[in-house]
Amino acid sequence: MAMQIVGRERRKLRIRRKISGTPERPRLTVFRSAKHIYAQVIDDDAGVTVAAASSAEKAAREGLKTGANVDAAKTVGKLIAERAKEKGVKDVIFDRGGYLYHGRVRALAEAARESGLNF
């Protein structure tokens, strides 16, 4: 019997069918858990992660109470933008990963835009 995919996973797959990262314009994807938020810039053609940042790493935890709030998402957005620019990436495609564009996901996206990423 086939496994049924529901909820966020279904939305995530529907979005992924429509977008794909290229070397010129990789995909900025977001994953949020109950305790942290993660972001990756991915070149889907080569199957390579160009840059990554998360609220679980030491550089992002400084000055934060928790990794699961809007302030942590803003910090991760700034970090991912800086790391992507170091690798020569300025333009990305935003993949919200099936989450609503609201709260932590929106804060991460806006911080990345303010730090120089175009999407």
Coordinates of C-alpha atoms in Angstrom, one line a residue:
M1 CA 0.0 0.0 0.0
A2 CA 1.3 3.4 -1.0
M3 CA 2.1 6.0 1.7
Q4 CA -0.1 9.0 1.7
I5 CA 1.6 12.5 1.8
V6 CA -0.4 15.2 3.5
G7 CA -0.3 18.7 4.8
R8 CA 2.9 20.7 4.5
E9 CA 4.8 17.9 2.6
R10 CA 2.2 18.0 -0.1
R11 CA 2.4 21.8 -0.5
K12 CA 6.2 21.5 -0.4
L13 CA 6.2 19.0 -3.3
R14 CA 3.7 21.1 -5.3
I15 CA 6.0 24.1 -4.9
R16 CA 9.1 22.1 -5.8
R17 CA 7.6 20.9 -9.1
K18 CA 7.3 24.6 -10.2
I19 CA 10.7 25.9 -9.1
S20 CA 14.3 24.7 -9.4
G21 CA 17.6 26.3 -8.5
T22 CA 20.1 26.9 -11.3
P23 CA 23.8 27.9 -11.1
E24 CA 22.8 31.5 -12.1
R25 CA 19.9 31.6 -9.7
P26 CA 20.0 29.0 -6.9
R27 CA 17.1 28.2 -4.6
L28 CA 16.9 29.6 -1.1
T29 CA 14.9 27.1 0.9
V30 CA 13.7 27.4 4.5
F31 CA 13.0 24.7 7.1
R32 CA 11.6 25.6 10.6
S33 CA 11.3 23.3 13.5
A34 CA 9.9 23.9 17.0
K35 CA 13.4 25.0 18.3
H36 CA 15.3 26.3 15.3
I37 CA 15.1 27.7 11.7
Y38 CA 17.4 26.6 8.9
A39 CA 18.1 28.1 5.5
Q40 CA 20.1 26.7 2.5
V41 CA 21.0 28.1 -0.9
I42 CA 20.9 25.1 -3.3
D43 CA 22.0 24.7 -6.9
D44 CA 19.6 21.9 -8.0
D45 CA 21.3 21.3 -11.4
A46 CA 24.6 20.3 -9.7
G47 CA 22.8 19.0 -6.5
V48 CA 25.1 21.1 -4.3
T49 CA 24.4 23.3 -1.3
V50 CA 26.1 26.6 -2.0
A51 CA 25.6 28.1 1.5
A52 CA 23.7 27.2 4.7
A53 CA 22.9 28.9 8.0
S54 CA 20.8 28.0 11.0
S55 CA 19.8 29.2 14.4
A56 CA 21.4 26.1 15.9
E57 CA 25.0 27.2 15.0
K58 CA 27.2 29.1 17.4
A59 CA 27.4 32.3 15.2
A60 CA 23.7 32.7 15.3
R61 CA 23.0 31.9 18.9
E62 CA 25.0 34.8 20.3
G63 CA 22.5 37.2 21.9
L64 CA 19.4 35.1 21.3
K65 CA 17.2 33.6 23.9
T66 CA 15.9 30.9 21.6
G67 CA 16.3 29.8 18.0
A68 CA 12.5 29.7 17.4
N69 CA 11.5 33.3 17.2
V70 CA 11.5 36.2 14.7
D71 CA 14.8 37.6 16.0
A72 CA 16.5 34.3 15.3
A73 CA 15.0 34.2 11.8
K74 CA 16.3 37.7 11.1
T75 CA 19.8 36.6 12.2
V76 CA 19.7 33.5 10.0
G77 CA 18.5 35.6 7.1
K78 CA 21.4 38.0 7.4
L79 CA 23.9 35.1 7.8
I80 CA 22.6 33.2 4.7
A81 CA 22.7 36.4 2.6
E82 CA 26.3 37.1 3.7
R83 CA 27.4 33.5 3.0
A84 CA 25.7 33.5 -0.4
K85 CA 27.3 36.7 -1.4
E86 CA 30.8 35.4 -0.4
K87 CA 30.2 32.5 -2.9
G88 CA 29.2 35.0 -5.6
V89 CA 25.4 34.5 -5.4
K90 CA 23.2 37.6 -5.6
D91 CA 20.0 36.4 -7.2
V92 CA 18.0 33.5 -5.7
I93 CA 14.6 31.8 -6.0
F94 CA 12.8 31.7 -2.7
D95 CA 11.3 28.4 -1.6
R96 CA 9.2 28.7 1.5
G97 CA 9.1 24.9 1.9
G98 CA 5.3 24.6 2.2
Y99 CA 5.1 27.1 5.1
L100 CA 3.0 30.2 5.0
Y101 CA 4.9 33.4 4.2
H102 CA 4.3 34.7 7.7
G103 CA 6.2 35.1 10.9
R104 CA 9.6 33.5 11.0
V105 CA 9.6 32.6 7.3
R106 CA 8.8 36.2 6.3
A107 CA 11.4 37.6 8.8
L108 CA 14.1 35.4 7.3
A109 CA 13.2 36.4 3.8
E110 CA 13.1 40.1 4.6
A111 CA 16.4 40.0 6.4
A112 CA 18.0 38.2 3.5
R113 CA 16.6 40.9 1.1
E114 CA 17.9 43.7 3.3
S115 CA 21.3 42.1 3.4
G116 CA 21.6 42.1 -0.4
L117 CA 19.9 38.9 -1.9
N118 CA 17.5 39.5 -4.8
F119 CA 14.3 37.5 -5.1

